[in-house]
CSV table of C-alpha atoms (C1' of nucleotides) in Angstrom, one decimal:
chain,number,residue,atom,x,y,z
B,166,MET,CA,7.6,5.5,-17.0
B,167,ALA,CA,6.1,8.2,-19.1
B,168,THR,CA,2.6,9.5,-18.5
B,169,GLN,CA,-0.3,8.6,-20.7
B,170,PHE,CA,-1.1,12.3,-21.0
B,171,GLY,CA,2.5,13.3,-22.0
B,172,GLU,CA,2.8,10.6,-24.6
B,173,ARG,CA,-0.5,11.6,-26.2
B,174,ILE,CA,0.5,15.2,-26.3
B,175,ARG,CA,3.8,14.5,-27.9
B,176,GLU,CA,2.0,12.3,-30.4
B,177,LEU,CA,-0.5,15.0,-31.3
B,178,ARG,CA,2.2,17.7,-31.4
B,179,THR,CA,4.6,15.9,-33.7
B,180,LYS,CA,1.9,14.8,-36.0
B,181,GLN,CA,1.1,18.4,-36.6
B,182,ASN,CA,4.7,19.4,-37.0
B,183,LEU,CA,4.6,21.8,-34.1
B,184,LEU,CA,7.8,22.6,-32.2
B,185,LEU,CA,7.9,22.6,-28.5
B,186,ARG,CA,8.5,26.3,-28.6
B,187,GLN,CA,5.5,26.9,-30.8
B,188,LEU,CA,3.2,24.9,-28.6
B,189,ALA,CA,4.7,26.5,-25.5
B,190,SER,CA,4.2,30.0,-26.8
B,191,GLN,CA,0.6,29.4,-27.6
B,192,LEU,CA,0.0,27.9,-24.1
B,193,ASP,CA,2.0,30.8,-22.7
B,194,VAL,CA,4.5,28.8,-20.7
B,195,ASP,CA,8.2,28.1,-21.1
B,196,THR,CA,9.3,25.5,-23.6
B,197,SER,CA,10.9,23.5,-20.8
B,198,ILE,CA,7.5,22.9,-19.2
B,199,ILE,CA,6.1,21.2,-22.3
B,200,SER,CA,9.2,19.2,-22.6
B,201,LYS,CA,8.8,17.9,-19.1
B,202,VAL,CA,5.1,17.3,-19.4
B,203,GLU,CA,5.6,15.2,-22.5
B,204,ARG,CA,8.3,13.2,-20.8
B,205,GLY,CA,6.2,12.8,-17.6
B,206,ASP,CA,8.5,14.8,-15.4
B,207,ARG,CA,5.7,17.3,-14.7
B,208,GLN,CA,2.0,17.5,-14.6
B,209,LEU,CA,0.3,20.2,-16.5
B,210,LYS,CA,-2.2,22.2,-14.5
B,211,LYS,CA,-5.8,21.1,-15.1
B,212,GLU,CA,-6.9,24.5,-16.2
B,213,GLN,CA,-4.4,24.4,-19.1
B,214,ILE,CA,-6.0,21.4,-20.7
B,215,PRO,CA,-8.8,23.0,-22.6
B,216,LEU,CA,-6.5,25.5,-24.3
B,217,LEU,CA,-4.0,22.7,-25.0
B,218,ALA,CA,-6.7,20.6,-26.6
B,219,GLN,CA,-7.7,23.5,-28.7
B,220,ILE,CA,-4.2,24.1,-29.9
B,221,LEU,CA,-3.7,20.5,-30.7
B,222,LYS,CA,-7.2,20.1,-32.2
B,223,ALA,CA,-7.8,17.3,-29.8
B,224,ASP,CA,-10.7,16.0,-27.8
B,225,VAL,CA,-10.7,17.9,-24.5
B,226,GLU,CA,-12.4,15.0,-22.7
B,227,GLU,CA,-9.9,12.5,-23.9
B,228,LEU,CA,-7.0,14.7,-22.6
B,229,GLN,CA,-8.8,15.3,-19.3
B,230,THR,CA,-9.3,11.6,-18.9
B,231,LEU,CA,-5.7,10.8,-19.5
B,232,TRP,CA,-4.6,13.6,-17.3
B,233,LEU,CA,-6.8,12.3,-14.5
B,234,ALA,CA,-5.6,8.8,-15.0
B,235,ASP,CA,-2.0,10.1,-14.5
B,236,GLN,CA,-3.1,11.8,-11.2
B,237,ILE,CA,-4.6,8.5,-10.0
B,238,TYR,CA,-1.5,6.6,-11.0
B,239,ALA,CA,0.8,9.1,-9.3
B,240,VAL,CA,-1.1,8.5,-6.0
B,241,VAL,CA,-1.0,4.7,-6.1
B,242,LYS,CA,2.1,3.8,-8.1
B,243,ASP,CA,4.3,2.7,-5.3
B,244,GLU,CA,1.6,1.3,-3.1
B,245,LYS,CA,1.3,-2.4,-2.3
B,246,PHE,CA,-2.5,-2.2,-2.0
B,247,ALA,CA,-3.1,-0.1,-5.1
B,248,ASN,CA,-5.7,-2.6,-6.4
B,249,GLU,CA,-7.6,-3.0,-3.2
B,250,ALA,CA,-7.7,0.8,-2.7
B,251,MET,CA,-8.9,1.3,-6.3
B,252,GLN,CA,-11.7,-1.1,-5.6
B,253,VAL,CA,-12.7,0.7,-2.4
B,254,ALA,CA,-12.5,4.1,-4.2
B,255,ASP,CA,-14.5,2.7,-7.1
B,256,LYS,CA,-17.3,1.7,-4.9
B,257,LYS,CA,-17.5,5.1,-3.4
B,258,ILE,CA,-17.6,6.8,-6.8
B,259,ASN,CA,-20.4,4.7,-8.0
B,260,LEU,CA,-22.3,5.1,-4.8
B,261,LYS,CA,-22.1,8.8,-5.3
B,262,LYS,CA,-23.3,8.5,-8.9
B,263,LYS,CA,-26.4,6.5,-7.9
B,264,LYS,CA,-27.4,9.2,-5.4
B,265,LYS,CA,-27.8,11.8,-8.1
W,291,MET,CA,-19.1,12.9,2.7
W,292,ALA,CA,-16.8,11.5,5.3
W,293,THR,CA,-13.8,9.5,4.5
W,294,GLN,CA,-13.5,5.8,4.7
W,295,PHE,CA,-10.4,6.2,6.8
W,296,GLY,CA,-11.9,8.7,9.2
W,297,GLU,CA,-15.0,6.7,9.8
W,298,ARG,CA,-13.0,3.6,10.5
W,299,ILE,CA,-10.8,5.4,12.9
W,300,ARG,CA,-13.7,6.8,14.8
W,301,GLU,CA,-15.2,3.4,15.0
W,302,LEU,CA,-12.0,1.9,16.3
W,303,ARG,CA,-11.4,4.7,18.8
W,304,THR,CA,-14.9,4.7,20.3
W,305,LYS,CA,-15.0,1.0,20.6
W,306,GLN,CA,-12.0,1.2,22.8
W,307,ASN,CA,-13.4,4.1,24.8
W,308,LEU,CA,-10.6,6.4,23.8
W,309,LEU,CA,-11.1,10.1,23.9
W,310,LEU,CA,-9.9,12.2,21.0
W,311,ARG,CA,-7.4,13.8,23.3
W,312,GLN,CA,-6.0,10.4,24.4
W,313,LEU,CA,-5.5,9.2,20.9
W,314,ALA,CA,-4.1,12.6,19.9
W,315,SER,CA,-1.6,12.6,22.7
W,316,GLN,CA,-0.4,9.1,21.8
W,317,LEU,CA,0.0,10.2,18.2
W,318,ASP,CA,1.6,13.4,19.4
W,319,VAL,CA,-0.7,15.8,17.5
W,320,ASP,CA,-3.3,18.3,18.6
W,321,THR,CA,-6.8,16.9,19.4
W,322,SER,CA,-8.3,19.0,16.7
W,323,ILE,CA,-6.4,17.1,14.0
W,324,ILE,CA,-7.8,13.8,15.0
W,325,SER,CA,-11.3,15.3,15.1
W,326,LYS,CA,-10.8,16.6,11.6
W,327,VAL,CA,-9.4,13.4,10.3
W,328,GLU,CA,-12.3,11.4,11.6
W,329,ARG,CA,-14.7,13.8,10.1
W,330,GLY,CA,-12.9,13.8,6.8
W,331,ASP,CA,-11.8,17.4,6.9
W,332,ARG,CA,-8.2,16.5,6.8
W,333,GLN,CA,-6.0,13.7,5.6
W,334,LEU,CA,-3.6,12.1,8.0
W,335,LYS,CA,-0.1,11.9,6.9
W,336,LYS,CA,0.8,8.5,5.5
W,337,GLU,CA,3.7,8.1,7.9
W,338,GLN,CA,1.4,8.4,10.9
W,339,ILE,CA,-0.7,5.4,10.0
W,340,PRO,CA,1.6,2.7,11.4
W,341,LEU,CA,1.6,4.3,14.8
W,342,LEU,CA,-2.1,4.9,14.7
W,343,ALA,CA,-2.8,1.3,13.8
W,344,GLN,CA,-0.7,0.3,16.7
W,345,ILE,CA,-2.5,2.5,19.2
W,346,LEU,CA,-5.9,1.3,17.9
W,347,LYS,CA,-4.7,-2.3,17.7
W,348,ALA,CA,-5.8,-2.3,14.1
W,349,ASP,CA,-4.5,-3.9,10.9
W,350,VAL,CA,-2.0,-1.5,9.4
W,351,GLU,CA,-2.7,-2.7,5.9
W,352,GLU,CA,-6.4,-2.2,6.3
W,353,LEU,CA,-5.9,1.4,7.4
W,354,GLN,CA,-3.3,2.0,4.7
W,355,THR,CA,-5.7,0.7,2.1
W,356,LEU,CA,-8.6,2.9,3.3
W,357,TRP,CA,-6.3,5.9,3.5
W,358,LEU,CA,-5.1,5.3,-0.1
W,359,ALA,CA,-8.7,4.9,-1.3
W,360,ASP,CA,-9.4,8.3,0.2
W,361,GLN,CA,-6.5,9.8,-1.7
W,362,ILE,CA,-7.8,8.4,-4.9
W,363,TYR,CA,-11.3,9.5,-4.2
W,364,ALA,CA,-10.1,13.0,-3.5
W,365,VAL,CA,-8.5,13.2,-6.9
W,366,VAL,CA,-11.5,12.0,-8.9
W,367,LYS,CA,-14.5,13.0,-6.8
W,368,ASP,CA,-15.7,16.0,-8.9
W,369,GLU,CA,-14.6,14.6,-12.2
W,370,LYS,CA,-17.0,13.7,-15.0
W,371,PHE,CA,-14.7,11.0,-16.3
W,372,ALA,CA,-13.7,9.5,-13.0
W,373,ASN,CA,-14.7,6.0,-14.1
W,374,GLU,CA,-12.9,6.1,-17.4
W,375,ALA,CA,-9.8,7.5,-15.8
W,376,MET,CA,-9.9,4.8,-13.2
W,377,GLN,CA,-10.0,2.2,-15.9
W,378,VAL,CA,-7.0,3.8,-17.7
W,379,ALA,CA,-5.1,4.0,-14.4
W,380,ASP,CA,-6.0,0.4,-13.6
W,381,LYS,CA,-4.5,-0.9,-16.8
W,382,LYS,CA,-1.3,0.9,-16.1
W,383,ILE,CA,-1.1,-0.5,-12.6
W,384,ASN,CA,-1.5,-4.0,-13.7
W,385,LEU,CA,0.8,-3.6,-16.6
W,386,LYS,CA,3.4,-2.6,-14.1
W,387,LYS,CA,2.7,-5.6,-11.9
W,388,LYS,CA,3.1,-8.0,-14.7
W,389,LYS,CA,6.6,-6.7,-15.5
W,390,LYS,CA,7.9,-7.5,-12.1
T,241,DT,C1',-25.3,25.1,35.7
T,242,DT,C1',-20.5,23.1,35.5
T,243,DA,C1',-17.2,20.2,33.6
T,244,DT,C1',-15.6,17.7,29.8
T,245,DA,C1',-15.4,16.5,25.0
T,246,DT,C1',-15.5,17.8,20.4
T,247,DT,C1',-15.7,20.9,16.5
T,248,DT,C1',-14.4,24.9,14.0
T,249,DG,C1',-11.9,28.9,12.1
T,250,DC,C1',-7.8,31.0,11.9
T,251,DC,C1',-2.7,31.6,11.7
T,252,DA,C1',2.2,30.6,11.0
T,253,DA,C1',5.5,27.3,9.6
T,254,DT,C1',6.6,24.0,6.2
T,255,DA,C1',6.3,21.5,2.0
T,256,DT,C1',5.1,21.1,-2.7
T,257,DT,C1',4.2,22.9,-7.2
T,258,DT,C1',4.8,26.0,-10.8
T,259,DG,C1',7.3,28.7,-14.0
T,260,DT,C1',11.7,30.9,-15.7
T,261,DC,C1',16.3,31.0,-16.8
T,262,DA,C1',20.6,29.3,-18.4
T,263,DA,C1',23.5,25.8,-19.6
T,264,DG,C1',24.0,21.4,-21.8
T,265,DA,C1',23.0,17.5,-25.0
T,266,DC,C1',22.0,16.1,-29.5
T,267,DA,C1',21.3,16.0,-34.5
T,268,DA,C1',21.6,18.0,-39.0
T,269,DT,C1',24.4,20.4,-42.1
T,270,DA,C1',27.4,24.0,-43.9
P,19,DT,C1',34.9,21.2,-37.2
P,20,DA,C1',31.9,25.0,-36.2
P,21,DT,C1',27.1,26.5,-36.5
P,22,DT,C1',22.4,26.3,-36.0
P,23,DG,C1',18.1,24.9,-34.2
P,24,DT,C1',15.6,21.8,-31.1
P,25,DC,C1',15.0,19.6,-27.0
P,26,DT,C1',16.4,18.5,-22.1
P,27,DT,C1',17.9,19.3,-17.5
P,28,DG,C1',18.9,21.4,-13.1
P,29,DA,C1',18.9,25.4,-10.1
P,30,DC,C1',16.2,28.9,-8.4
P,31,DA,C1',12.3,32.0,-6.9
P,32,DA,C1',7.5,32.8,-6.6
P,33,DA,C1',3.1,31.0,-5.9
P,34,DT,C1',0.1,27.7,-3.8
P,35,DA,C1',-1.2,24.0,-0.7
P,36,DT,C1',-0.7,21.4,3.5
P,37,DT,C1',0.2,20.8,8.2
P,38,DG,C1',-0.1,21.4,13.1
P,39,DG,C1',-1.4,24.3,16.9
P,40,DC,C1',-4.2,27.6,19.3
P,41,DA,C1',-8.3,29.4,21.0
P,42,DA,C1',-13.0,30.2,20.7
P,43,DA,C1',-17.4,28.0,19.8
P,44,DT,C1',-20.4,24.3,20.3
P,45,DA,C1',-22.1,19.9,22.0
P,46,DT,C1',-22.6,16.4,25.6
P,47,DA,C1',-23.0,14.6,30.2
P,48,DA,C1',-23.2,14.9,35.1
DNA sequence: TTATATTTGCCAATATTTGTCAAGACAATA
DNA sequence: TATTGTCTTGACAAATATTGGCAAATATAA
C-alpha cells in the first residue's frame, strides 16, 4: 500500500507538470529517491519537508501531518493490537497536552 | 517521562522481589539494560517481550501493547500535529482491517 | 562504614537508513 | 523497429542510529 504522503506528493507534482527529475533537482536528491517516496518505498527525511512544500506550493503542515501519519502507520501496520496501542498512546499525548 | 512499558515492568519485577540482575540474567542481557528500559531510557527489542512476559508471569499481549504504544509515542511526542496524524493513521489502520 | 543494588556515561559492534549509480521497463513517436 | 525521455528498480557505499556490555558513579540498606 502506498503512503499518504507519497500519494499526495505525486498528486501535487503532476498537477504542476513537474518531472521527477525537476523536483529531485530542486530538492537536491537523486530522481530515484522521489520516485520511491511517491511509491511508498521510502520515507523522506523530515527535514526535507519544508523545502518540498515550498517547491510544490503546498501547505507544510499538511505534508508534515501526512508524513507523520505514515511514520505511525509504519510502526503499527503488522501489529495485532494496533488499535489498543493507539488508544494508550493517545491518552499519553493528551495528558501531556494538558500539562502545558 | 517514563515509558508505559518500563513502568509496568518495574511494577511487575518489584512485586515479585526480583532484582534487576536476576531479571537481566534470565533475559540474558546486562543489568544496565533493564535499568534503562524500566526508566524509559531505552526500548527493549520486540523479540525479547515474550521471554520477559514469561519471566514476569505477565500477559504477553499486555506488554506488547504497552511496548507498541511507546513506539507510537516516541514517533509523535514532539510533533505539533500528533493528534491529526494519529487520526489519519487510524483511518488507514481500520481501512486495512475491513479489507481482510 | 561495608556490601549490595541501581544508574549513568561511554564504547564497539551491529543494524538501519540514506543517497547514488546504472541498468531496465515503459510509453510515445519518428 | 529504433530512438528518446521518463520513471522504476536493485545493488552498493556512506552516514546514522541502535544495541549490548563494561566500568565508574550513585543510591540504598545493613
